[in-house]
Amino acid sequence: MAIIDFVVIPVGTQTPSISKYVAEVQTILERYKQQGDIDYTLTPMNTQVEGDLSTLLSVIEEVHEVPFKHEDINRVSTNIRIDDRRDKQRKMIEKIDSVNKHL
């Protein structure tokens, strides 16, 4: 199981706010979650998703396209980090629990 975090940044929006684009991305993620393919968490700075790496890469491709559906957006910058650990199956919450044990 892999964990990714990403942020999709539409360039050239009418206002500094991108919350409507973030909401559209969350709708896509919820669809994948309901199918049992991923789990995800929205944070103030990014979105974190866990699942099979090939599924996650498909998710990234789909969410990257979200801002382009708006006719005024012609450029999108998507930042992605991937944590792909192969010796253990760990969920996002388990990583947090591991850190909390040391506090």
mmCIF file with all atom_site columns, C-alpha atoms in Angstrom:
data_model
loop_
_atom_site.group_PDB
_atom_site.id
_atom_site.type_symbol
_atom_site.label_atom_id
_atom_site.label_alt_id
_atom_site.label_comp_id
_atom_site.label_asym_id
_atom_site.label_entity_id
_atom_site.label_seq_id
_atom_site.pdbx_PDB_ins_code
_atom_site.Cartn_x
_atom_site.Cartn_y
_atom_site.Cartn_z
_atom_site.occupancy
_atom_site.B_iso_or_equiv
_atom_site.pdbx_formal_charge
_atom_site.auth_seq_id
_atom_site.auth_comp_id
_atom_site.auth_asym_id
_atom_site.auth_atom_id
_atom_site.pdbx_PDB_model_num
ATOM 1   C CA . MET A 1 1   ? 0.000   0.000  0.000   1.00 0.00 ? 1   MET A CA 1
ATOM 2   C CA . ALA A 1 2   ? 1.263   3.444  -0.906  1.00 0.00 ? 2   ALA A CA 1
ATOM 3   C CA . ILE A 1 3   ? 0.478   6.850  0.542   1.00 0.00 ? 3   ILE A CA 1
ATOM 4   C CA . ILE A 1 4   ? 0.574   10.013 -1.511  1.00 0.00 ? 4   ILE A CA 1
ATOM 5   C CA . ASP A 1 5   ? -0.028  13.620 -0.746  1.00 0.00 ? 5   ASP A CA 1
ATOM 6   C CA . PHE A 1 6   ? -0.788  16.124 -3.429  1.00 0.00 ? 6   PHE A CA 1
ATOM 7   C CA . VAL A 1 7   ? -1.972  19.614 -4.149  1.00 0.00 ? 7   VAL A CA 1
ATOM 8   C CA . VAL A 1 8   ? -3.574  20.690 -7.420  1.00 0.00 ? 8   VAL A CA 1
ATOM 9   C CA . ILE A 1 9   ? -2.953  24.362 -8.151  1.00 0.00 ? 9   ILE A CA 1
ATOM 10  C CA . PRO A 1 10  ? -4.885  26.011 -10.978 1.00 0.00 ? 10  PRO A CA 1
ATOM 11  C CA . VAL A 1 11  ? -2.916  28.939 -12.390 1.00 0.00 ? 11  VAL A CA 1
ATOM 12  C CA . GLY A 1 12  ? -4.716  32.096 -13.526 1.00 0.00 ? 12  GLY A CA 1
ATOM 13  C CA . THR A 1 13  ? -7.844  31.905 -11.386 1.00 0.00 ? 13  THR A CA 1
ATOM 14  C CA . GLN A 1 14  ? -10.082 34.965 -11.101 1.00 0.00 ? 14  GLN A CA 1
ATOM 15  C CA . THR A 1 15  ? -9.568  35.115 -7.315  1.00 0.00 ? 15  THR A CA 1
ATOM 16  C CA . PRO A 1 16  ? -6.906  33.822 -4.898  1.00 0.00 ? 16  PRO A CA 1
ATOM 17  C CA . SER A 1 17  ? -9.348  31.188 -3.590  1.00 0.00 ? 17  SER A CA 1
ATOM 18  C CA . ILE A 1 18  ? -9.154  27.686 -5.033  1.00 0.00 ? 18  ILE A CA 1
ATOM 19  C CA . SER A 1 19  ? -11.638 26.035 -2.660  1.00 0.00 ? 19  SER A CA 1
ATOM 20  C CA . LYS A 1 20  ? -14.147 25.272 -5.436  1.00 0.00 ? 20  LYS A CA 1
ATOM 21  C CA . TYR A 1 21  ? -11.474 23.270 -7.271  1.00 0.00 ? 21  TYR A CA 1
ATOM 22  C CA . VAL A 1 22  ? -10.478 21.485 -4.061  1.00 0.00 ? 22  VAL A CA 1
ATOM 23  C CA . ALA A 1 23  ? -14.126 20.562 -3.480  1.00 0.00 ? 23  ALA A CA 1
ATOM 24  C CA . GLU A 1 24  ? -14.382 19.059 -6.966  1.00 0.00 ? 24  GLU A CA 1
ATOM 25  C CA . VAL A 1 25  ? -11.272 16.979 -6.276  1.00 0.00 ? 25  VAL A CA 1
ATOM 26  C CA . GLN A 1 26  ? -12.756 15.743 -3.005  1.00 0.00 ? 26  GLN A CA 1
ATOM 27  C CA . THR A 1 27  ? -15.873 14.591 -4.862  1.00 0.00 ? 27  THR A CA 1
ATOM 28  C CA . ILE A 1 28  ? -13.708 12.423 -7.116  1.00 0.00 ? 28  ILE A CA 1
ATOM 29  C CA . LEU A 1 29  ? -11.831 11.019 -4.131  1.00 0.00 ? 29  LEU A CA 1
ATOM 30  C CA . GLU A 1 30  ? -15.082 10.192 -2.368  1.00 0.00 ? 30  GLU A CA 1
ATOM 31  C CA . ARG A 1 31  ? -16.190 8.175  -5.412  1.00 0.00 ? 31  ARG A CA 1
ATOM 32  C CA . TYR A 1 32  ? -12.978 6.123  -5.275  1.00 0.00 ? 32  TYR A CA 1
ATOM 33  C CA . LYS A 1 33  ? -13.425 5.684  -1.519  1.00 0.00 ? 33  LYS A CA 1
ATOM 34  C CA . GLN A 1 34  ? -17.002 4.462  -1.894  1.00 0.00 ? 34  GLN A CA 1
ATOM 35  C CA . GLN A 1 35  ? -15.742 1.871  -4.393  1.00 0.00 ? 35  GLN A CA 1
ATOM 36  C CA . GLY A 1 36  ? -13.285 0.682  -1.718  1.00 0.00 ? 36  GLY A CA 1
ATOM 37  C CA . ASP A 1 37  ? -10.217 1.656  -3.743  1.00 0.00 ? 37  ASP A CA 1
ATOM 38  C CA . ILE A 1 38  ? -8.692  4.352  -1.503  1.00 0.00 ? 38  ILE A CA 1
ATOM 39  C CA . ASP A 1 39  ? -8.935  6.233  1.744   1.00 0.00 ? 39  ASP A CA 1
ATOM 40  C CA . TYR A 1 40  ? -8.149  9.938  1.920   1.00 0.00 ? 40  TYR A CA 1
ATOM 41  C CA . THR A 1 41  ? -7.811  12.903 4.261   1.00 0.00 ? 41  THR A CA 1
ATOM 42  C CA . LEU A 1 42  ? -8.160  16.559 3.353   1.00 0.00 ? 42  LEU A CA 1
ATOM 43  C CA . THR A 1 43  ? -5.788  18.851 5.263   1.00 0.00 ? 43  THR A CA 1
ATOM 44  C CA . PRO A 1 44  ? -5.479  22.649 5.147   1.00 0.00 ? 44  PRO A CA 1
ATOM 45  C CA . MET A 1 45  ? -2.429  22.375 2.855   1.00 0.00 ? 45  MET A CA 1
ATOM 46  C CA . ASN A 1 46  ? -2.921  19.186 0.803   1.00 0.00 ? 46  ASN A CA 1
ATOM 47  C CA . THR A 1 47  ? -4.817  15.938 0.418   1.00 0.00 ? 47  THR A CA 1
ATOM 48  C CA . GLN A 1 48  ? -3.424  12.596 1.555   1.00 0.00 ? 48  GLN A CA 1
ATOM 49  C CA . VAL A 1 49  ? -4.523  9.361  -0.093  1.00 0.00 ? 49  VAL A CA 1
ATOM 50  C CA . GLU A 1 50  ? -3.673  5.716  0.542   1.00 0.00 ? 50  GLU A CA 1
ATOM 51  C CA . GLY A 1 51  ? -4.179  2.697  -1.675  1.00 0.00 ? 51  GLY A CA 1
ATOM 52  C CA . ASP A 1 52  ? -2.579  0.605  -4.383  1.00 0.00 ? 52  ASP A CA 1
ATOM 53  C CA . LEU A 1 53  ? 0.066   2.640  -6.211  1.00 0.00 ? 53  LEU A CA 1
ATOM 54  C CA . SER A 1 54  ? -1.394  2.074  -9.674  1.00 0.00 ? 54  SER A CA 1
ATOM 55  C CA . THR A 1 55  ? -4.807  3.215  -8.434  1.00 0.00 ? 55  THR A CA 1
ATOM 56  C CA . LEU A 1 56  ? -3.286  6.277  -6.798  1.00 0.00 ? 56  LEU A CA 1
ATOM 57  C CA . LEU A 1 57  ? -1.532  7.260  -10.005 1.00 0.00 ? 57  LEU A CA 1
ATOM 58  C CA . SER A 1 58  ? -4.861  7.003  -11.843 1.00 0.00 ? 58  SER A CA 1
ATOM 59  C CA . VAL A 1 59  ? -6.461  9.145  -9.158  1.00 0.00 ? 59  VAL A CA 1
ATOM 60  C CA . ILE A 1 60  ? -3.739  11.776 -9.575  1.00 0.00 ? 60  ILE A CA 1
ATOM 61  C CA . GLU A 1 61  ? -4.258  11.857 -13.316 1.00 0.00 ? 61  GLU A CA 1
ATOM 62  C CA . GLU A 1 62  ? -8.005  12.363 -12.871 1.00 0.00 ? 62  GLU A CA 1
ATOM 63  C CA . VAL A 1 63  ? -7.769  15.081 -10.212 1.00 0.00 ? 63  VAL A CA 1
ATOM 64  C CA . HIS A 1 64  ? -5.085  16.933 -12.161 1.00 0.00 ? 64  HIS A CA 1
ATOM 65  C CA . GLU A 1 65  ? -7.647  17.382 -14.956 1.00 0.00 ? 65  GLU A CA 1
ATOM 66  C CA . VAL A 1 66  ? -10.291 18.949 -12.675 1.00 0.00 ? 66  VAL A CA 1
ATOM 67  C CA . PRO A 1 67  ? -9.319  22.630 -13.116 1.00 0.00 ? 67  PRO A CA 1
ATOM 68  C CA . PHE A 1 68  ? -9.057  22.226 -16.895 1.00 0.00 ? 68  PHE A CA 1
ATOM 69  C CA . LYS A 1 69  ? -12.828 21.604 -16.967 1.00 0.00 ? 69  LYS A CA 1
ATOM 70  C CA . HIS A 1 70  ? -13.208 25.335 -16.325 1.00 0.00 ? 70  HIS A CA 1
ATOM 71  C CA . GLU A 1 71  ? -12.821 27.329 -19.525 1.00 0.00 ? 71  GLU A CA 1
ATOM 72  C CA . ASP A 1 72  ? -10.763 30.059 -17.844 1.00 0.00 ? 72  ASP A CA 1
ATOM 73  C CA . ILE A 1 73  ? -8.021  27.654 -16.642 1.00 0.00 ? 73  ILE A CA 1
ATOM 74  C CA . ASN A 1 74  ? -5.257  26.820 -19.101 1.00 0.00 ? 74  ASN A CA 1
ATOM 75  C CA . ARG A 1 75  ? -2.480  25.867 -16.694 1.00 0.00 ? 75  ARG A CA 1
ATOM 76  C CA . VAL A 1 76  ? -2.367  23.534 -13.683 1.00 0.00 ? 76  VAL A CA 1
ATOM 77  C CA . SER A 1 77  ? 0.540   22.687 -11.397 1.00 0.00 ? 77  SER A CA 1
ATOM 78  C CA . THR A 1 78  ? 0.155   19.479 -9.379  1.00 0.00 ? 78  THR A CA 1
ATOM 79  C CA . ASN A 1 79  ? 2.679   18.645 -6.656  1.00 0.00 ? 79  ASN A CA 1
ATOM 80  C CA . ILE A 1 80  ? 2.885   14.994 -5.578  1.00 0.00 ? 80  ILE A CA 1
ATOM 81  C CA . ARG A 1 81  ? 4.826   13.064 -2.930  1.00 0.00 ? 81  ARG A CA 1
ATOM 82  C CA . ILE A 1 82  ? 4.722   9.272  -2.831  1.00 0.00 ? 82  ILE A CA 1
ATOM 83  C CA . ASP A 1 83  ? 5.551   7.056  0.151   1.00 0.00 ? 83  ASP A CA 1
ATOM 84  C CA . ASP A 1 84  ? 5.673   3.482  -1.161  1.00 0.00 ? 84  ASP A CA 1
ATOM 85  C CA . ARG A 1 85  ? 6.876   1.120  1.538   1.00 0.00 ? 85  ARG A CA 1
ATOM 86  C CA . ARG A 1 86  ? 7.044   -2.499 0.423   1.00 0.00 ? 86  ARG A CA 1
ATOM 87  C CA . ASP A 1 87  ? 8.170   -4.319 3.579   1.00 0.00 ? 87  ASP A CA 1
ATOM 88  C CA . LYS A 1 88  ? 5.013   -3.443 5.581   1.00 0.00 ? 88  LYS A CA 1
ATOM 89  C CA . GLN A 1 89  ? 1.396   -2.665 4.867   1.00 0.00 ? 89  GLN A CA 1
ATOM 90  C CA . ARG A 1 90  ? 0.735   0.517  6.842   1.00 0.00 ? 90  ARG A CA 1
ATOM 91  C CA . LYS A 1 91  ? -2.184  2.879  6.798   1.00 0.00 ? 91  LYS A CA 1
ATOM 92  C CA . MET A 1 92  ? -1.883  6.623  7.332   1.00 0.00 ? 92  MET A CA 1
ATOM 93  C CA . ILE A 1 93  ? -3.289  6.404  10.860  1.00 0.00 ? 93  ILE A CA 1
ATOM 94  C CA . GLU A 1 94  ? -0.758  3.715  11.776  1.00 0.00 ? 94  GLU A CA 1
ATOM 95  C CA . LYS A 1 95  ? 2.082   6.041  10.833  1.00 0.00 ? 95  LYS A CA 1
ATOM 96  C CA . ILE A 1 96  ? 0.626   8.709  13.113  1.00 0.00 ? 96  ILE A CA 1
ATOM 97  C CA . ASP A 1 97  ? 0.149   6.183  15.924  1.00 0.00 ? 97  ASP A CA 1
ATOM 98  C CA . SER A 1 98  ? 3.803   5.155  15.577  1.00 0.00 ? 98  SER A CA 1
ATOM 99  C CA . VAL A 1 99  ? 4.940   8.739  16.110  1.00 0.00 ? 99  VAL A CA 1
ATOM 100 C CA . ASN A 1 100 ? 2.515   9.274  19.006  1.00 0.00 ? 100 ASN A CA 1
ATOM 101 C CA . LYS A 1 101 ? 4.019   6.310  20.860  1.00 0.00 ? 101 LYS A CA 1
ATOM 102 C CA . HIS A 1 102 ? 7.205   8.349  21.180  1.00 0.00 ? 102 HIS A CA 1
ATOM 103 C CA . LEU A 1 103 ? 5.501   11.385 22.696  1.00 0.00 ? 103 LEU A CA 1
#
